[in-house]
mmCIF file of C-alpha atoms and ligand atoms in Angstrom:
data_model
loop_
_atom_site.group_PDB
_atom_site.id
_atom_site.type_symbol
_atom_site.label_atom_id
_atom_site.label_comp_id
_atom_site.label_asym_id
_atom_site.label_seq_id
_atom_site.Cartn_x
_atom_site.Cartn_y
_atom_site.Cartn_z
ATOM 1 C CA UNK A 25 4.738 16.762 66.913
ATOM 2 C CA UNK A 26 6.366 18.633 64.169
ATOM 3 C CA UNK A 27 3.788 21.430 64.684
ATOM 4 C CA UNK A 28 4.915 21.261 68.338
ATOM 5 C CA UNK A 29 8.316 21.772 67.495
ATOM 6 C CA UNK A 30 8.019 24.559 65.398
ATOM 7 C CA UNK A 31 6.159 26.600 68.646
ATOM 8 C CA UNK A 32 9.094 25.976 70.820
ATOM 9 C CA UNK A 33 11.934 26.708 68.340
ATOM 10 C CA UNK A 34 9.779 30.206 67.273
ATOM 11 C CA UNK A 35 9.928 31.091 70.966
ATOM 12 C CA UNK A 36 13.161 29.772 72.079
ATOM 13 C CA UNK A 37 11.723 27.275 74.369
ATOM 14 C CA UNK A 38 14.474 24.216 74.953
ATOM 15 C CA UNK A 39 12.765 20.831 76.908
ATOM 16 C CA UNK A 40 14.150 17.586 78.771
ATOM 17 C CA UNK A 41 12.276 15.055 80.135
ATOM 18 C CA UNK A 42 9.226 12.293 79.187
ATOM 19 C CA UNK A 43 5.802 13.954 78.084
ATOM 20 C CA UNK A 44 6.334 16.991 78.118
ATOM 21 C CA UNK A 45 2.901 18.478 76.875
ATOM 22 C CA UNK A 46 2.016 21.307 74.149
ATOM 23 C CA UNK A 47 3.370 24.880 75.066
ATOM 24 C CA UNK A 48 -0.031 26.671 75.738
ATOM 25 C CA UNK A 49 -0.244 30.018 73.403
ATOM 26 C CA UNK A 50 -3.353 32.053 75.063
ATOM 27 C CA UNK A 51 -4.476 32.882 77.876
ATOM 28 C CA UNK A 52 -8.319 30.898 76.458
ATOM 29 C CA UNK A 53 -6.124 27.990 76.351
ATOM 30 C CA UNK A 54 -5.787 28.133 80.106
ATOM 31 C CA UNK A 55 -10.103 28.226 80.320
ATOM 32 C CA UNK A 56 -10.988 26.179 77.449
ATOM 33 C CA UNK A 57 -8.098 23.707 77.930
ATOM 34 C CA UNK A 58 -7.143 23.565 81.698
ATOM 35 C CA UNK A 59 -10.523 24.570 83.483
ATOM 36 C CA UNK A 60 -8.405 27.443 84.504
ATOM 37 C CA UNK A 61 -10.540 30.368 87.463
ATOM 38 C CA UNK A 62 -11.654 33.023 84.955
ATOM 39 C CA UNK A 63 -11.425 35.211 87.612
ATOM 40 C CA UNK A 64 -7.329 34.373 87.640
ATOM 41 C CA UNK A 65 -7.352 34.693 83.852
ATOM 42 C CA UNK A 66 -8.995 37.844 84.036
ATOM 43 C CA UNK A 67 -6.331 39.555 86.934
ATOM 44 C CA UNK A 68 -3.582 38.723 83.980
ATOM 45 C CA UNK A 69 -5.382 40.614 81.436
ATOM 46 C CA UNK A 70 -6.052 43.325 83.961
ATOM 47 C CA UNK A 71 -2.483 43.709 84.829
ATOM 48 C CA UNK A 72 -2.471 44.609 80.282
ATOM 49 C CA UNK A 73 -1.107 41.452 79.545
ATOM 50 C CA UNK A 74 -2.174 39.541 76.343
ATOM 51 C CA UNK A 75 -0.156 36.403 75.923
ATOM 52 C CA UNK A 76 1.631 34.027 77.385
ATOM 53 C CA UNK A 77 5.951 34.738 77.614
ATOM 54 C CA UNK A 78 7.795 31.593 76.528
ATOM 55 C CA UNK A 79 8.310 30.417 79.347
ATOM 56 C CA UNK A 80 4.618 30.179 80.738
ATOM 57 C CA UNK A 81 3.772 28.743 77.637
ATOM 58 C CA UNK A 82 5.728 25.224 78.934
ATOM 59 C CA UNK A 83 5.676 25.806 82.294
ATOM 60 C CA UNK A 84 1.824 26.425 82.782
ATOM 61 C CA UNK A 85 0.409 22.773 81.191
ATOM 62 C CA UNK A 86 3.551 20.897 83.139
ATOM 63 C CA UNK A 87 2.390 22.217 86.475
ATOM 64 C CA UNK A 88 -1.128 22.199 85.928
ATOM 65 C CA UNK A 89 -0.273 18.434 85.336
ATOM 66 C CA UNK A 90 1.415 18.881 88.760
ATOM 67 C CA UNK A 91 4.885 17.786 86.905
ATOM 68 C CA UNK A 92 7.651 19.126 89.025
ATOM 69 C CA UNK A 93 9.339 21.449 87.038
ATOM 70 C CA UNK A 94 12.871 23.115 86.164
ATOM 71 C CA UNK A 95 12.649 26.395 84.504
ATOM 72 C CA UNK A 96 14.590 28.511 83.480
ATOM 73 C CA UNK A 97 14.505 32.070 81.405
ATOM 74 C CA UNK A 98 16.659 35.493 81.514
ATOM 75 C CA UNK A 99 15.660 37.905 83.962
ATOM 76 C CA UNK A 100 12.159 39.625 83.352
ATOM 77 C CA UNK A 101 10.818 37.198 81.285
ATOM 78 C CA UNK A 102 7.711 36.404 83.429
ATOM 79 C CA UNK A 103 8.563 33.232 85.580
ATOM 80 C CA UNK A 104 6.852 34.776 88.502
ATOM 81 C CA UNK A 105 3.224 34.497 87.018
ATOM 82 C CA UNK A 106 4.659 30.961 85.847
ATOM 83 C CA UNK A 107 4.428 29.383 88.904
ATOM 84 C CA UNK A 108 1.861 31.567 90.420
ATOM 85 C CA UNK A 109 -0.891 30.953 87.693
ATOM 86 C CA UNK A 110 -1.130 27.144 88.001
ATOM 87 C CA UNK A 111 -0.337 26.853 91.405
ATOM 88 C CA UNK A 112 -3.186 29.656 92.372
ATOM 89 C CA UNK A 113 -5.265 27.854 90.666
ATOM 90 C CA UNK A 114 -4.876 24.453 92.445
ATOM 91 C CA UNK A 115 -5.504 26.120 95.569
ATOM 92 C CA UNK A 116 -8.615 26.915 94.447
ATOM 93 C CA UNK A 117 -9.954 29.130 97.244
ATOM 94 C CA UNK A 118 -9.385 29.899 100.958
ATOM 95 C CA UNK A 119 -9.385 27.131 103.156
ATOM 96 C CA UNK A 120 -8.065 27.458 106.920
ATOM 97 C CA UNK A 121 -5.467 24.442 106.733
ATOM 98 C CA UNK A 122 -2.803 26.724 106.902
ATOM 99 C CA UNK A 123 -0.282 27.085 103.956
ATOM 100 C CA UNK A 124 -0.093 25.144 101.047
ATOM 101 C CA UNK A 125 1.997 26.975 98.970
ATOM 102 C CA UNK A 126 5.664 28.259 100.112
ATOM 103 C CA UNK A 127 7.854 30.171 97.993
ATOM 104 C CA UNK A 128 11.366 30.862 98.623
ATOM 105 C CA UNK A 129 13.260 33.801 97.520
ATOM 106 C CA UNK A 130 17.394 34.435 97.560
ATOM 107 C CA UNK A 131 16.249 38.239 99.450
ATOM 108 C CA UNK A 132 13.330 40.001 101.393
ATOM 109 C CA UNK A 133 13.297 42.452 98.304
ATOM 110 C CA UNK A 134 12.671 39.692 95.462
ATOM 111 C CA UNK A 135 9.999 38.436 98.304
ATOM 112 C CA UNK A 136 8.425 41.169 98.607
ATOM 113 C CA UNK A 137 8.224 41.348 95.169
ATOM 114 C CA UNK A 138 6.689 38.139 94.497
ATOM 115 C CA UNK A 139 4.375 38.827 97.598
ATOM 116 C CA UNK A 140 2.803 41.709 95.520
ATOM 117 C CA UNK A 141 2.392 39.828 92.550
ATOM 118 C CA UNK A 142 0.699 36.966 94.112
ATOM 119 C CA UNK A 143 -2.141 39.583 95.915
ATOM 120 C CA UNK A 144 -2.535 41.216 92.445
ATOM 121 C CA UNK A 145 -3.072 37.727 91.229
ATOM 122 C CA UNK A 146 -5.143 36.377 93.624
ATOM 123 C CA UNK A 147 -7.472 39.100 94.112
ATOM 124 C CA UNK A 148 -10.858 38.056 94.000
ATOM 125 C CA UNK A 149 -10.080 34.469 95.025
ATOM 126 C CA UNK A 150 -9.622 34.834 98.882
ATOM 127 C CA UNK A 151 -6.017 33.654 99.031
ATOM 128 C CA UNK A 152 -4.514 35.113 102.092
ATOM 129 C CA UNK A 153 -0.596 35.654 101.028
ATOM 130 C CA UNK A 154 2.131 36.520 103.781
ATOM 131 C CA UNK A 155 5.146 37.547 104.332
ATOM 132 C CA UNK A 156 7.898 36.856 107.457
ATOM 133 C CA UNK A 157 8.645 40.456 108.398
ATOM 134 C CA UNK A 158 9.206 39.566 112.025
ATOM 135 C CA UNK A 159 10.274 36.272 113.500
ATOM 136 C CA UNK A 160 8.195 36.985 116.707
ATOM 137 C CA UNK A 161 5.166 37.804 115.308
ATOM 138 C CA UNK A 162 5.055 35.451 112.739
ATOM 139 C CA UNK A 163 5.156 32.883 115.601
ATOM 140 C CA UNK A 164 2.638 34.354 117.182
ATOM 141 C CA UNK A 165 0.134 34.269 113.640
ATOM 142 C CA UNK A 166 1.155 30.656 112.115
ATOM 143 C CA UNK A 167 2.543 28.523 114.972
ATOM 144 C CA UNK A 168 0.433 25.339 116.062
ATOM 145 C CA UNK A 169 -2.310 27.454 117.958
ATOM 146 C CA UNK A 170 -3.385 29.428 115.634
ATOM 147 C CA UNK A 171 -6.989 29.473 113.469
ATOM 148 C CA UNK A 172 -4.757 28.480 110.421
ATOM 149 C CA UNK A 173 -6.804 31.258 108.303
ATOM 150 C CA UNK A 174 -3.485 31.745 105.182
ATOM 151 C CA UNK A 175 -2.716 29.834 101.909
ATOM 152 C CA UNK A 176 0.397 31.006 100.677
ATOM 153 C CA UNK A 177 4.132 32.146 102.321
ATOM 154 C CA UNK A 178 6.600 33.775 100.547
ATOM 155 C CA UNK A 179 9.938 33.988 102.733
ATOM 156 C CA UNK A 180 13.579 33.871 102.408
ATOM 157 C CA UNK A 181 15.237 30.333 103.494
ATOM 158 C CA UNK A 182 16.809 32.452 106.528
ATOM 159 C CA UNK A 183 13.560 33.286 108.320
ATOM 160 C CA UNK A 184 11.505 29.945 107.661
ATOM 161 C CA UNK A 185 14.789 27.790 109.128
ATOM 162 C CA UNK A 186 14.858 30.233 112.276
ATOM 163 C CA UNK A 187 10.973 29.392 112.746
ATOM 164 C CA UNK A 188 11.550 26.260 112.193
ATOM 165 C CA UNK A 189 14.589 25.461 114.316
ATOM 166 C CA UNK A 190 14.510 28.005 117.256
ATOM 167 C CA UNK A 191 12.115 27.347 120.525
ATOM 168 C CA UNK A 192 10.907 24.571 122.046
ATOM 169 C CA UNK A 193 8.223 23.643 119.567
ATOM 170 C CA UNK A 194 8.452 24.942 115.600
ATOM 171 C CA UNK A 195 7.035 28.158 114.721
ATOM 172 C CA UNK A 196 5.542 27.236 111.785
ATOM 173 C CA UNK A 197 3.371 24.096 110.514
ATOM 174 C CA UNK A 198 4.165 23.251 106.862
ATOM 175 C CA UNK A 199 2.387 19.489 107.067
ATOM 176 C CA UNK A 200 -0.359 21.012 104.162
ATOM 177 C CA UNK A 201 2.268 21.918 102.096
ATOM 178 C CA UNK A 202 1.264 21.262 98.266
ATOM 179 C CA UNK A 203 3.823 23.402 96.235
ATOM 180 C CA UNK A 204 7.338 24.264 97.126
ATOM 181 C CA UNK A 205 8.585 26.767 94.654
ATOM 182 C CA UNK A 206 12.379 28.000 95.131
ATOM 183 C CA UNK A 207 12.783 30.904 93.046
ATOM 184 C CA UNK A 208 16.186 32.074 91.956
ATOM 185 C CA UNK A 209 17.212 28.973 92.627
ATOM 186 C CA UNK A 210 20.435 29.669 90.796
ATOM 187 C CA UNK A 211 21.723 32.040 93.505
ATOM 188 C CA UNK A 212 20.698 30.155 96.599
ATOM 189 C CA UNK A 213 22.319 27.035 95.667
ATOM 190 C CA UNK A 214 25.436 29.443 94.791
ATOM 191 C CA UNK A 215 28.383 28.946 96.904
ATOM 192 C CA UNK A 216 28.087 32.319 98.750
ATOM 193 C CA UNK A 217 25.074 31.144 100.202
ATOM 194 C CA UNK A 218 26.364 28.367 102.498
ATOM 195 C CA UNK A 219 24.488 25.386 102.876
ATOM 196 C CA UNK A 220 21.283 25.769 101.143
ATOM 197 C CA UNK A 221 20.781 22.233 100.285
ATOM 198 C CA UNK A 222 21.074 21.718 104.492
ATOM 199 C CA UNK A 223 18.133 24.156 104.492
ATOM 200 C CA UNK A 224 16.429 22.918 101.676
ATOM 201 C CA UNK A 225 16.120 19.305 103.243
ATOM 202 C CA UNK A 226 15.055 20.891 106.774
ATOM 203 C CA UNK A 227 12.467 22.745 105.087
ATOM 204 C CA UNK A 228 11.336 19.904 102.880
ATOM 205 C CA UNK A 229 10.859 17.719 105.437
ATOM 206 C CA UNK A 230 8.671 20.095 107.239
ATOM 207 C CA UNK A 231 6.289 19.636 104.196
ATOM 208 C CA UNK A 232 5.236 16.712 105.322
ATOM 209 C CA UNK A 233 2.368 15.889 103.089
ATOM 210 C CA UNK A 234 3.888 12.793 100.761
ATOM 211 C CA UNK A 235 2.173 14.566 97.671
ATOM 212 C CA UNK A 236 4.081 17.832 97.991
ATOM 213 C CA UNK A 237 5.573 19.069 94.958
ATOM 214 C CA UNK A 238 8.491 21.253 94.064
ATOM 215 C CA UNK A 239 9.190 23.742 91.105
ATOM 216 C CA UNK A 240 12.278 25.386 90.897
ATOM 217 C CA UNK A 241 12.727 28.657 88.583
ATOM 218 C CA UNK A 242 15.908 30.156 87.819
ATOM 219 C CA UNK A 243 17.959 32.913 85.844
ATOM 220 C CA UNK A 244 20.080 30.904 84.256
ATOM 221 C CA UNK A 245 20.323 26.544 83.698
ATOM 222 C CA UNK A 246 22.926 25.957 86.454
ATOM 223 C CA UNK A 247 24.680 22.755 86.357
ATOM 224 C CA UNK A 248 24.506 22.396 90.080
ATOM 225 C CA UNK A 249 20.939 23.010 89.909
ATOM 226 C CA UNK A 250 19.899 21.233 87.096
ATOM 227 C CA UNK A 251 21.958 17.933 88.922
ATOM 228 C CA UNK A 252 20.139 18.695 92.198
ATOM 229 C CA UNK A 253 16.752 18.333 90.449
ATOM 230 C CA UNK A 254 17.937 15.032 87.977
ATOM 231 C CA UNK A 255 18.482 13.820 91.528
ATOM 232 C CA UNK A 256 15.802 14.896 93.734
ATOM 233 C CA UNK A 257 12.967 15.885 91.737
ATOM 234 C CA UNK A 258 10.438 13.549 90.997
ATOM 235 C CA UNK A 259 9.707 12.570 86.610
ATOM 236 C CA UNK A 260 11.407 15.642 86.405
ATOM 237 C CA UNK A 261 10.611 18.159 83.725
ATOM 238 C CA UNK A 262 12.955 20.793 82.290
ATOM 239 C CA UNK A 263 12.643 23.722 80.344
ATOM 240 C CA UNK A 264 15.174 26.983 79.389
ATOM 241 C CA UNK A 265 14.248 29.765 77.426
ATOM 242 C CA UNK A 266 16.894 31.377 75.364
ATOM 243 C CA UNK A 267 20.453 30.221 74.599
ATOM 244 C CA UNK A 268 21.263 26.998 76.892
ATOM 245 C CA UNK A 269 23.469 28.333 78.977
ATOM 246 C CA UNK A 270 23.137 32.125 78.904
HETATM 247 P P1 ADP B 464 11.449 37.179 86.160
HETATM 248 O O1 ADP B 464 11.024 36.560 87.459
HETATM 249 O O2 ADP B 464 11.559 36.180 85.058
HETATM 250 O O3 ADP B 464 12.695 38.021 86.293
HETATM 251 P P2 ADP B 464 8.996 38.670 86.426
HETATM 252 O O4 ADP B 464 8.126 37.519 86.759
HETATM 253 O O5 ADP B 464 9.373 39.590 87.521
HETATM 254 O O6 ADP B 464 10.320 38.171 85.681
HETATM 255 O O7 ADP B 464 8.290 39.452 85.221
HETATM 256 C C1 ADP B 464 8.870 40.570 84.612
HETATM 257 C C2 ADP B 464 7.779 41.541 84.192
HETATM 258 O O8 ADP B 464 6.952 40.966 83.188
HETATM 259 C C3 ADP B 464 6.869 41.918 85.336
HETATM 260 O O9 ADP B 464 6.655 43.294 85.307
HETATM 261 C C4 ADP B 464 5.587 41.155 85.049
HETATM 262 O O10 ADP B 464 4.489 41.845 85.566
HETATM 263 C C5 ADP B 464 5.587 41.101 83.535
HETATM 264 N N1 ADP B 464 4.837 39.966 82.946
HETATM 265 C C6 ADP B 464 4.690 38.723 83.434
HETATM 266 N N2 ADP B 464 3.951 37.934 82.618
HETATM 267 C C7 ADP B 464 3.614 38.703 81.562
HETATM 268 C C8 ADP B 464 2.850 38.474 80.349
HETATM 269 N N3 ADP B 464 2.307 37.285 80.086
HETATM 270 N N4 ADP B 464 2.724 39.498 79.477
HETATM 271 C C9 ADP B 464 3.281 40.709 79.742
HETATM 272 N N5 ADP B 464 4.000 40.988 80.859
HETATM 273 C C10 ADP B 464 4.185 40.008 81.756
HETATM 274 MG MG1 MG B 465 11.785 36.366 89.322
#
C-alpha cells in the first residue's frame, strides 16, 4: 500500500472510491497483467509512445475491471487513449451487433478527433468506427434495417438525440451498448449547453443493455460533474491528475 502511494503521489494521481487497484506503469503490464491484444499494445508503441501518462496509469486497471470511472487530467494529457485502450480491448473484435461503444464529444471537431485516434488504435483489430456527418445518411447505415456491420460511434449529443427523437421509428439502435464514454464532460454539463443531463438520460436509456457502463473524462474535476456521477454512477471510481481543482 505504501509502495502504492508513493506511484500516485510521484505522478500526481489523486483517487476516491473503494478498491481502487494499482496504477499500471508499462505498457507489458497491460499483456502480462490484463491479457491485454498485443496487437492494441503494439498500435501505442507505433504511434512512439513508451509509457503510460498518469492518468492511464489509474484509469486503464479500473476499466479493464469495468469500474465506471471519473477522470480527470489537464488538457493533453492522454485521456483519449484512456478510455480507448481498455474499452477496445473488451470489444475484442468485429461483431455485427451494431455498436457497443458510444462516445460523446462537446463538438464535431473534438469528434473527429477522437474518431482518428480510435482507427489508429484499432487498426488491425477490425473495429469499424463512425462518425454522424449527416443525419440522413446515418439513418439510412445504422437504423433497425440495417446488416449492423460497426462497433464504435463517436458523435456529439446534438446528432445522436435528433436520430433518436425525429421520425416515426429511431434512427439508431443503441440496445448493445457496453460503454458510454462522455468526454469533456466538464463542458457539456456547463450551463451554456442547455439541458445535457435531459439528453444524457434520453440517450442512456437507449442503451438498453442493463450491463452498460459509463466513463466520464474531463478537463478539469467539476463539482457538478463529480455530484452527477456520486449520484448516478454505479461503485463509482474517481481519479484527477494534477492539482484538485485546476
Ligand atoms: P486530452 O484528451 O487529455 O486533452 P489527448 O488524448 O488528445 O489529450 O492526448 C494528447 C496527446 O498525447 C495526443 O497527441 C496523444 O496522441 C498523445 N498521447 C496519448 N497517450 C500517450 C502516451 N502514453 N505517451 C505519449 N503520448 C501520448
Ligand atoms: Mg480529450
Amino acid at each position: 500500500q505504501q509502495k502504492i502511494n508513493r506511484i500516485r503521489k510521484l505522478n500526481g494521481i489523486h483517487v476516491w472510491g473503494s478498491d481502487i487497484p494499482e496504477p499500471l506503469l508499462s505498457f507489458d503490464q497491460l499483456v502480462q497483467e490484463y491479457k491485454v491484444n498485443e496487437v492494441l499494445v503494439n498500435n501505442l508503441i507505433n504511434q512512439g509512445y513508451s509509457t503510460p501518462m498518469p492518468i492511464q496509469m489509474q484509469a486503464w486497471p479500473l476499466m479493464l475491471q469495468g469500474r465506471e470511472v471519473l477522470g480527470s487530467a489537464p488538457t493533453g494529457s492522454g485521456k483519449t487513449a484512456a478510455f480507448l485502450v481498455p474499452i477496445l480491448h473488451q470489444l475484442q473484435g468485429p461483431k455485427k451487433k451494431g455498436f457497443r461503444f458510444v462516445v460523446l464529444a462537446p463538438t464535431r471537431e473534438l469528434a473527429k478527433q477522437t474518431h482518428r485516434e480510435c482507427i489508429r488504435l484499432s487498426e488491425g483489430i477490425g473495429l469499424r468506427c463512425h462518425i454522424i456527418s449527416n443525419v440522413n445518411r446515418a439513418r439510412k447505415m445504422f437504423g433497425a434495417h440495417t446488416a449492423k456491420k460497426f462497433d464504435i460511434l463517436v458523435t456529439t449529443p446534438n446528432r445522436l438525440i435528433y436520430l433518436l427523437q425525429e421520425g416515426d421509428t429511431p434512427g439508431i439502435d443503441l440496445s448493445k451498448v457496453e460503454w458510454l464514454v462522455i468526454d469533456e464532460s466538464d463542458r457539456l454539463f456547463e450551463a451554456g449547453i442547455r439541458g445535457f443531463r435531459d439528453q444524457l438520460a434520453v440517450i442512456y436509456k437507449a442503451c438498453s443493455n442493463p450491463l452498460v457502463k459509463r466513463a466520464l473524462f474531463s478537463a478539469t474535476f467539476a463539482f457538478e460533474v463529480q455530484h452527477w456521477c456520486k449520484l448516478n454512477l454505479d461503485n463509482v471510481a474517481m481519479v484527477s491528475i494534477g492539482a484538485r481543482n485546476s
